Amino acid sequence: MTKQDSHDFNRGSIKICLLLPAYNESKTIGQIIQESSEFISEIVVINDGSSDETAEIAAACGAVCLTNSMNCGKGNALRKGFAYALEQGYELVFTMDSDGQHQPTDIPRFLEHFDNTRPDILIGARATQDLRTSMPLHRRINNCLISYVGSKLCRQQVPDFQSGYRLIRDEVLRQVHLETERYETESELLIKAGRLGFRIESLPIQTRYGDEVSHIKPLREMWLFTKLFLRSL
């Protein structure tokens, strides 16, 4: 699918937006918006209490900017974005991380895959080699464990449960009631969607890594995932 093809898709009968949860991402947010706008015209940045110029840069680049007055967590930011997308009548919702790891040039591949198979959720699965070369050992173990347990709980095979690069139907967001507020929210969405019978598919993606700083606190996040999994049993 070419850039023009993806524009035609966006102008058709299906209304699409891109959500970018962001916390102190002033170094990358502008480039991501500019690159993504070649494929998606409606871009929404959820500024999660940033203390830098994330919100100002996002607005200057033409994105809609929703702001939390304090840092509330990635899950909270996503939920805010989902609510906005549903209020505005978007039928397909992209999510992408704002640290520059995801490549906006993959957007046409997502749309082409969706057009061919029509899944309810399409996840960009990071290559195993990317995870090995970019993640500390403890995070790789966590990712493998969460993907394995999460797949069992949602009753579908999902190789990269924690990937934030996703394309989601509005019907999923209307029916899934999210309760968490941090990094476990993305897993909660998959578990609950899978159990409601929504079809989850994966698309291989490459990631680009630079000097971005992770906001993940491994012990706290693993505890949150553990509580989510126990509640889901």
PDB file of C-alpha atoms in Angstrom:
ATOM      1  CA  MET A   1       0.000   0.000   0.000  1.00  0.00           C
ATOM      2  CA  THR A   2       1.401   3.377  -1.003  1.00  0.00           C
ATOM      3  CA  LYS A   3       1.090   6.628   0.911  1.00  0.00           C
ATOM      4  CA  GLN A   4      -1.678   7.686  -1.474  1.00  0.00           C
ATOM      5  CA  ASP A   5      -3.478   4.395  -0.879  1.00  0.00           C
ATOM      6  CA  SER A   6      -3.466   4.953   2.889  1.00  0.00           C
ATOM      7  CA  HIS A   7      -4.802   8.488   2.414  1.00  0.00           C
ATOM      8  CA  ASP A   8      -7.641   7.050   0.304  1.00  0.00           C
ATOM      9  CA  PHE A   9      -8.360   4.508   3.071  1.00  0.00           C
ATOM     10  CA  ASN A  10      -8.511   7.314   5.632  1.00  0.00           C
ATOM     11  CA  ARG A  11     -10.853   9.390   3.466  1.00  0.00           C
ATOM     12  CA  GLY A  12     -13.186   6.472   2.828  1.00  0.00           C
ATOM     13  CA  SER A  13     -16.106   5.269   4.867  1.00  0.00           C
ATOM     14  CA  ILE A  14     -13.929   4.326   7.868  1.00  0.00           C
ATOM     15  CA  LYS A  15     -12.890   7.152  10.171  1.00  0.00           C
ATOM     16  CA  ILE A  16      -9.409   6.645  11.675  1.00  0.00           C
ATOM     17  CA  CYS A  17      -7.304   8.434  14.289  1.00  0.00           C
ATOM     18  CA  LEU A  18      -3.894   7.918  15.879  1.00  0.00           C
ATOM     19  CA  LEU A  19      -3.428   8.195  19.653  1.00  0.00           C
ATOM     20  CA  LEU A  20      -0.005   9.092  21.045  1.00  0.00           C
ATOM     21  CA  PRO A  21       0.280   8.880  24.855  1.00  0.00           C
ATOM     22  CA  ALA A  22       3.267  11.045  25.783  1.00  0.00           C
ATOM     23  CA  TYR A  23       5.221  11.856  28.914  1.00  0.00           C
ATOM     24  CA  ASN A  24       8.210  14.209  28.455  1.00  0.00           C
ATOM     25  CA  GLU A  25       8.698  13.268  24.802  1.00  0.00           C
ATOM     26  CA  SER A  26       9.634  16.693  23.417  1.00  0.00           C
ATOM     27  CA  LYS A  27      12.662  15.210  21.603  1.00  0.00           C
ATOM     28  CA  THR A  28      10.595  12.824  19.493  1.00  0.00           C
ATOM     29  CA  ILE A  29       6.940  13.868  19.423  1.00  0.00           C
ATOM     30  CA  GLY A  30       7.281  16.401  16.605  1.00  0.00           C
ATOM     31  CA  GLN A  31       8.958  13.978  14.220  1.00  0.00           C
ATOM     32  CA  ILE A  32       6.450  11.229  14.994  1.00  0.00           C
ATOM     33  CA  ILE A  33       3.511  13.539  14.279  1.00  0.00           C
ATOM     34  CA  GLN A  34       5.061  14.784  11.043  1.00  0.00           C
ATOM     35  CA  GLU A  35       5.862  11.280   9.793  1.00  0.00           C
ATOM     36  CA  SER A  36       2.488   9.869  10.842  1.00  0.00           C
ATOM     37  CA  SER A  37       0.536  12.707   9.241  1.00  0.00           C
ATOM     38  CA  GLU A  38       1.574  11.422   5.818  1.00  0.00           C
ATOM     39  CA  PHE A  39      -0.767   8.481   6.451  1.00  0.00           C
ATOM     40  CA  ILE A  40      -3.236   9.535   9.160  1.00  0.00           C
ATOM     41  CA  SER A  41      -4.762  13.009   9.161  1.00  0.00           C
ATOM     42  CA  GLU A  42      -6.279  12.880  12.650  1.00  0.00           C
ATOM     43  CA  ILE A  43      -3.601  12.663  15.362  1.00  0.00           C
ATOM     44  CA  VAL A  44      -4.306  13.000  19.091  1.00  0.00           C
ATOM     45  CA  VAL A  45      -1.533  13.450  21.662  1.00  0.00           C
ATOM     46  CA  ILE A  46      -2.394  12.675  25.279  1.00  0.00           C
ATOM     47  CA  ASN A  47       0.097  14.753  27.236  1.00  0.00           C
ATOM     48  CA  ASP A  48       0.390  12.883  30.540  1.00  0.00           C
ATOM     49  CA  GLY A  49       1.605  15.638  32.852  1.00  0.00           C
ATOM     50  CA  SER A  50       4.822  16.384  30.949  1.00  0.00           C
ATOM     51  CA  SER A  51       7.156  18.986  32.416  1.00  0.00           C
ATOM     52  CA  ASP A  52       8.856  19.703  29.070  1.00  0.00           C
ATOM     53  CA  GLU A  53       7.473  21.159  25.821  1.00  0.00           C
ATOM     54  CA  THR A  54       5.667  18.020  24.642  1.00  0.00           C
ATOM     55  CA  ALA A  55       2.249  19.719  24.558  1.00  0.00           C
ATOM     56  CA  GLU A  56       3.470  22.859  22.814  1.00  0.00           C
ATOM     57  CA  ILE A  57       5.308  20.909  20.112  1.00  0.00           C
ATOM     58  CA  ALA A  58       2.330  18.604  19.545  1.00  0.00           C
ATOM     59  CA  ALA A  59      -0.020  21.562  19.112  1.00  0.00           C
ATOM     60  CA  ALA A  60       2.418  23.347  16.806  1.00  0.00           C
ATOM     61  CA  CYS A  61       2.559  20.228  14.622  1.00  0.00           C
ATOM     62  CA  GLY A  62      -1.213  20.252  14.227  1.00  0.00           C
ATOM     63  CA  ALA A  63      -2.185  17.458  16.612  1.00  0.00           C
ATOM     64  CA  VAL A  64      -5.141  17.599  18.964  1.00  0.00           C
ATOM     65  CA  CYS A  65      -3.644  17.729  22.455  1.00  0.00           C
ATOM     66  CA  LEU A  66      -5.397  16.327  25.538  1.00  0.00           C
ATOM     67  CA  THR A  67      -3.586  17.057  28.797  1.00  0.00           C
ATOM     68  CA  ASN A  68      -3.430  15.525  32.258  1.00  0.00           C
ATOM     69  CA  SER A  69      -2.375  18.109  34.830  1.00  0.00           C
ATOM     70  CA  MET A  70      -0.165  15.479  36.491  1.00  0.00           C
ATOM     71  CA  ASN A  71       1.424  12.212  35.409  1.00  0.00           C
ATOM     72  CA  CYS A  72      -1.299   9.562  35.732  1.00  0.00           C
ATOM     73  CA  GLY A  73       0.245   6.641  33.835  1.00  0.00           C
ATOM     74  CA  LYS A  74       0.198   5.313  30.276  1.00  0.00           C
ATOM     75  CA  GLY A  75      -3.013   3.374  30.832  1.00  0.00           C
ATOM     76  CA  ASN A  76      -4.815   6.447  32.096  1.00  0.00           C
ATOM     77  CA  ALA A  77      -3.603   8.405  29.064  1.00  0.00           C
ATOM     78  CA  LEU A  78      -4.819   5.666  26.711  1.00  0.00           C
ATOM     79  CA  ARG A  79      -8.214   5.538  28.388  1.00  0.00           C
ATOM     80  CA  LYS A  80      -8.517   9.311  27.992  1.00  0.00           C
ATOM     81  CA  GLY A  81      -7.620   8.962  24.329  1.00  0.00           C
ATOM     82  CA  PHE A  82     -10.028   6.070  23.776  1.00  0.00           C
ATOM     83  CA  ALA A  83     -12.893   8.061  25.313  1.00  0.00           C
ATOM     84  CA  TYR A  84     -12.112  11.002  23.047  1.00  0.00           C
ATOM     85  CA  ALA A  85     -11.929   8.766  19.957  1.00  0.00           C
ATOM     86  CA  LEU A  86     -15.327   7.219  20.711  1.00  0.00           C
ATOM     87  CA  GLU A  87     -16.882  10.637  21.381  1.00  0.00           C
ATOM     88  CA  GLN A  88     -15.606  11.851  18.010  1.00  0.00           C
ATOM     89  CA  GLY A  89     -16.936   8.835  16.156  1.00  0.00           C
ATOM     90  CA  TYR A  90     -13.659   7.204  15.090  1.00  0.00           C
ATOM     91  CA  GLU A  91     -14.153   3.620  13.951  1.00  0.00           C
ATOM     92  CA  LEU A  92     -10.496   2.556  13.913  1.00  0.00           C
ATOM     93  CA  VAL A  93      -7.987   3.713  16.507  1.00  0.00           C
ATOM     94  CA  PHE A  94      -4.228   3.433  16.124  1.00  0.00           C
ATOM     95  CA  THR A  95      -1.999   3.595  19.195  1.00  0.00           C
ATOM     96  CA  MET A  96       1.739   4.173  19.003  1.00  0.00           C
ATOM     97  CA  ASP A  97       4.447   4.912  21.571  1.00  0.00           C
ATOM     98  CA  SER A  98       5.881   8.437  21.528  1.00  0.00           C
ATOM     99  CA  ASP A  99       9.528   7.637  22.237  1.00  0.00           C
ATOM    100  CA  GLY A 100      10.420   7.059  18.588  1.00  0.00           C
ATOM    101  CA  GLN A 101      10.732   3.270  18.688  1.00  0.00           C
ATOM    102  CA  HIS A 102       7.757   2.657  16.401  1.00  0.00           C
ATOM    103  CA  GLN A 103       7.977   3.527  12.731  1.00  0.00           C
ATOM    104  CA  PRO A 104       5.045   5.488  11.272  1.00  0.00           C
ATOM    105  CA  THR A 105       5.954   4.061   7.862  1.00  0.00           C
ATOM    106  CA  ASP A 106       4.401   0.794   9.084  1.00  0.00           C
ATOM    107  CA  ILE A 107       0.940   2.408   9.162  1.00  0.00           C
ATOM    108  CA  PRO A 108       0.109   1.417   5.540  1.00  0.00           C
ATOM    109  CA  ARG A 109       1.072  -2.190   6.366  1.00  0.00           C
ATOM    110  CA  PHE A 110      -1.369  -2.189   9.291  1.00  0.00           C
ATOM    111  CA  LEU A 111      -4.141  -0.809   7.085  1.00  0.00           C
ATOM    112  CA  GLU A 112      -3.421  -3.286   4.300  1.00  0.00           C
ATOM    113  CA  HIS A 113      -3.472  -6.208   6.750  1.00  0.00           C
ATOM    114  CA  PHE A 114      -6.701  -4.928   8.281  1.00  0.00           C
ATOM    115  CA  ASP A 115      -8.274  -4.540   4.852  1.00  0.00           C
ATOM    116  CA  ASN A 116      -7.381  -8.148   4.022  1.00  0.00           C
ATOM    117  CA  THR A 117      -8.390  -9.973   7.224  1.00  0.00           C
ATOM    118  CA  ARG A 118     -10.494  -7.502   9.260  1.00  0.00           C
ATOM    119  CA  PRO A 119      -9.277  -8.393  12.785  1.00  0.00           C
ATOM    120  CA  ASP A 120     -10.694  -6.630  15.833  1.00  0.00           C
ATOM    121  CA  ILE A 121      -7.231  -5.827  17.205  1.00  0.00           C
ATOM    122  CA  LEU A 122      -4.009  -5.826  15.169  1.00  0.00           C
ATOM    123  CA  ILE A 123      -0.745  -5.722  17.148  1.00  0.00           C
ATOM    124  CA  GLY A 124       2.700  -4.823  15.841  1.00  0.00           C
ATOM    125  CA  ALA A 125       4.861  -7.664  17.154  1.00  0.00           C
ATOM    126  CA  ARG A 126       8.496  -6.715  17.681  1.00  0.00           C
ATOM    127  CA  ALA A 127      11.102  -9.043  16.221  1.00  0.00           C
ATOM    128  CA  THR A 128      12.740 -11.372  18.746  1.00  0.00           C
ATOM    129  CA  GLN A 129      16.164 -10.125  17.688  1.00  0.00           C
ATOM    130  CA  ASP A 130      15.133  -6.515  18.440  1.00  0.00           C
ATOM    131  CA  LEU A 131      14.084  -7.516  21.950  1.00  0.00           C
ATOM    132  CA  ARG A 132      17.330  -9.411  22.546  1.00  0.00           C
ATOM    133  CA  THR A 133      19.562  -6.532  21.472  1.00  0.00           C
ATOM    134  CA  SER A 134      17.609  -3.686  23.076  1.00  0.00           C
ATOM    135  CA  MET A 135      16.125  -4.972  26.337  1.00  0.00           C
ATOM    136  CA  PRO A 136      17.883  -5.789  29.589  1.00  0.00           C
ATOM    137  CA  LEU A 137      17.603  -9.464  30.522  1.00  0.00           C
ATOM    138  CA  HIS A 138      15.041  -8.929  33.289  1.00  0.00           C
ATOM    139  CA  ARG A 139      12.730  -7.029  30.924  1.00  0.00           C
ATOM    140  CA  ARG A 140      13.035  -9.715  28.249  1.00  0.00           C
ATOM    141  CA  ILE A 141      12.079 -12.349  30.812  1.00  0.00           C
ATOM    142  CA  ASN A 142       9.133 -10.214  31.933  1.00  0.00           C
ATOM    143  CA  ASN A 143       8.017  -9.704  28.331  1.00  0.00           C
ATOM    144  CA  CYS A 144       8.169 -13.426  27.544  1.00  0.00           C
ATOM    145  CA  LEU A 145       6.325 -14.328  30.750  1.00  0.00           C
ATOM    146  CA  ILE A 146       3.616 -11.719  30.252  1.00  0.00           C
ATOM    147  CA  SER A 147       3.127 -12.756  26.611  1.00  0.00           C
ATOM    148  CA  TYR A 148       2.860 -16.424  27.575  1.00  0.00           C
ATOM    149  CA  VAL A 149       0.466 -15.953  30.508  1.00  0.00           C
ATOM    150  CA  GLY A 150      -1.487 -13.224  28.738  1.00  0.00           C
ATOM    151  CA  SER A 151      -2.031 -15.431  25.685  1.00  0.00           C
ATOM    152  CA  LYS A 152      -3.439 -18.163  27.917  1.00  0.00           C
ATOM    153  CA  LEU A 153      -5.771 -15.719  29.639  1.00  0.00           C
ATOM    154  CA  CYS A 154      -7.080 -14.114  26.454  1.00  0.00           C
ATOM    155  CA  ARG A 155      -7.342 -17.575  24.813  1.00  0.00           C
ATOM    156  CA  GLN A 156      -5.428 -16.506  21.705  1.00  0.00           C
ATOM    157  CA  GLN A 157      -1.763 -16.592  20.745  1.00  0.00           C
ATOM    158  CA  VAL A 158      -0.266 -13.101  21.067  1.00  0.00           C
ATOM    159  CA  PRO A 159       3.542 -13.144  20.645  1.00  0.00           C
ATOM    160  CA  ASP A 160       4.183  -9.575  21.866  1.00  0.00           C
ATOM    161  CA  PHE A 161       1.579  -8.823  24.511  1.00  0.00           C
ATOM    162  CA  GLN A 162       3.155  -5.525  25.580  1.00  0.00           C
ATOM    163  CA  SER A 163       3.606  -3.893  22.192  1.00  0.00           C
ATOM    164  CA  GLY A 164       1.981  -0.464  22.155  1.00  0.00           C
ATOM    165  CA  TYR A 165       1.699  -0.320  18.354  1.00  0.00           C
ATOM    166  CA  ARG A 166      -1.893  -1.347  17.695  1.00  0.00           C
ATOM    167  CA  LEU A 167      -4.942  -0.881  15.483  1.00  0.00           C
ATOM    168  CA  ILE A 168      -8.221  -1.327  17.361  1.00  0.00           C
ATOM    169  CA  ARG A 169     -11.852  -1.350  16.263  1.00  0.00           C
ATOM    170  CA  ASP A 170     -14.153   1.040  18.074  1.00  0.00           C
ATOM    171  CA  GLU A 171     -16.484  -1.839  19.007  1.00  0.00           C
ATOM    172  CA  VAL A 172     -13.697  -3.320  21.157  1.00  0.00           C
ATOM    173  CA  LEU A 173     -13.306  -0.047  23.048  1.00  0.00           C
ATOM    174  CA  ARG A 174     -17.060   0.234  23.544  1.00  0.00           C
ATOM    175  CA  GLN A 175     -17.411  -3.251  25.020  1.00  0.00           C
ATOM    176  CA  VAL A 176     -14.203  -3.612  27.047  1.00  0.00           C
ATOM    177  CA  HIS A 177     -14.337  -1.904  30.430  1.00  0.00           C
ATOM    178  CA  LEU A 178     -10.805  -0.872  31.420  1.00  0.00           C
ATOM    179  CA  GLU A 179      -9.969  -0.374  35.083  1.00  0.00           C
ATOM    180  CA  THR A 180      -6.155  -0.087  35.285  1.00  0.00           C
ATOM    181  CA  GLU A 181      -4.076   3.051  34.732  1.00  0.00           C
ATOM    182  CA  ARG A 182      -0.468   2.135  33.994  1.00  0.00           C
ATOM    183  CA  TYR A 183       1.465  -0.161  31.672  1.00  0.00           C
ATOM    184  CA  GLU A 184      -0.743  -3.144  32.467  1.00  0.00           C
ATOM    185  CA  THR A 185      -3.714  -1.468  30.753  1.00  0.00           C
ATOM    186  CA  GLU A 186      -2.603  -2.685  27.325  1.00  0.00           C
ATOM    187  CA  SER A 187      -2.587  -6.260  28.654  1.00  0.00           C
ATOM    188  CA  GLU A 188      -5.946  -5.763  30.334  1.00  0.00           C
ATOM    189  CA  LEU A 189      -7.419  -4.704  26.993  1.00  0.00           C
ATOM    190  CA  LEU A 190      -6.188  -7.869  25.255  1.00  0.00           C
ATOM    191  CA  ILE A 191      -7.310 -10.232  28.010  1.00  0.00           C
ATOM    192  CA  LYS A 192     -10.809  -8.784  28.223  1.00  0.00           C
ATOM    193  CA  ALA A 193     -11.186  -8.439  24.443  1.00  0.00           C
ATOM    194  CA  GLY A 194     -10.084 -12.025  23.858  1.00  0.00           C
ATOM    195  CA  ARG A 195     -12.534 -13.331  26.426  1.00  0.00           C
ATOM    196  CA  LEU A 196     -15.351 -11.420  24.747  1.00  0.00           C
ATOM    197  CA  GLY A 197     -14.531 -13.210  21.502  1.00  0.00           C
ATOM    198  CA  PHE A 198     -12.785 -10.387  19.656  1.00  0.00           C
ATOM    199  CA  ARG A 199     -10.164 -11.614  17.179  1.00  0.00           C
ATOM    200  CA  ILE A 200      -6.571 -10.544  17.837  1.00  0.00           C
ATOM    201  CA  GLU A 201      -3.911 -10.751  15.127  1.00  0.00           C
ATOM    202  CA  SER A 202      -0.245  -9.759  14.984  1.00  0.00           C
ATOM    203  CA  LEU A 203       1.887  -8.118  12.316  1.00  0.00           C
ATOM    204  CA  PRO A 204       5.709  -8.300  12.439  1.00  0.00           C
ATOM    205  CA  ILE A 205       7.356  -4.895  12.814  1.00  0.00           C
ATOM    206  CA  GLN A 206      10.871  -3.556  13.161  1.00  0.00           C
ATOM    207  CA  THR A 207      11.674  -1.098  15.921  1.00  0.00           C
ATOM    208  CA  ARG A 208      14.247   1.653  16.027  1.00  0.00           C
ATOM    209  CA  TYR A 209      16.140   2.335  19.223  1.00  0.00           C
ATOM    210  CA  GLY A 210      18.085   5.411  20.224  1.00  0.00           C
ATOM    211  CA  ASP A 211      18.882   7.041  23.558  1.00  0.00           C
ATOM    212  CA  GLU A 212      15.290   7.116  24.791  1.00  0.00           C
ATOM    213  CA  VAL A 213      14.786   6.757  28.538  1.00  0.00           C
ATOM    214  CA  SER A 214      12.327   4.126  29.706  1.00  0.00           C
ATOM    215  CA  HIS A 215       9.731   5.288  32.229  1.00  0.00           C
ATOM    216  CA  ILE A 216       9.047   1.703  33.305  1.00  0.00           C
ATOM    217  CA  LYS A 217       9.789   0.777  36.923  1.00  0.00           C
ATOM    218  CA  PRO A 218      10.273  -3.015  36.545  1.00  0.00           C
ATOM    219  CA  LEU A 219       9.357  -4.163  40.060  1.00  0.00           C
ATOM    220  CA  ARG A 220       6.275  -1.974  40.330  1.00  0.00           C
ATOM    221  CA  GLU A 221       5.081  -2.855  36.841  1.00  0.00           C
ATOM    222  CA  MET A 222       5.611  -6.589  37.384  1.00  0.00           C
ATOM    223  CA  TRP A 223       3.543  -6.349  40.568  1.00  0.00           C
ATOM    224  CA  LEU A 224       0.768  -4.568  38.645  1.00  0.00           C
ATOM    225  CA  PHE A 225       0.820  -7.230  35.925  1.00  0.00           C
ATOM    226  CA  THR A 226       0.715  -9.962  38.572  1.00  0.00           C
ATOM    227  CA  LYS A 227      -2.372  -8.407  40.193  1.00  0.00           C
ATOM    228  CA  LEU A 228      -4.023  -8.113  36.770  1.00  0.00           C
ATOM    229  CA  PHE A 229      -3.335 -11.734  35.941  1.00  0.00           C
ATOM    230  CA  LEU A 230      -4.613 -12.942  39.323  1.00  0.00           C
ATOM    231  CA  ARG A 231      -7.844 -10.979  38.869  1.00  0.00           C
ATOM    232  CA  SER A 232      -8.200 -12.490  35.398  1.00  0.00           C
ATOM    233  CA  LEU A 233      -7.976 -16.112  36.530  1.00  0.00           C
TER     234      LEU A 233
END
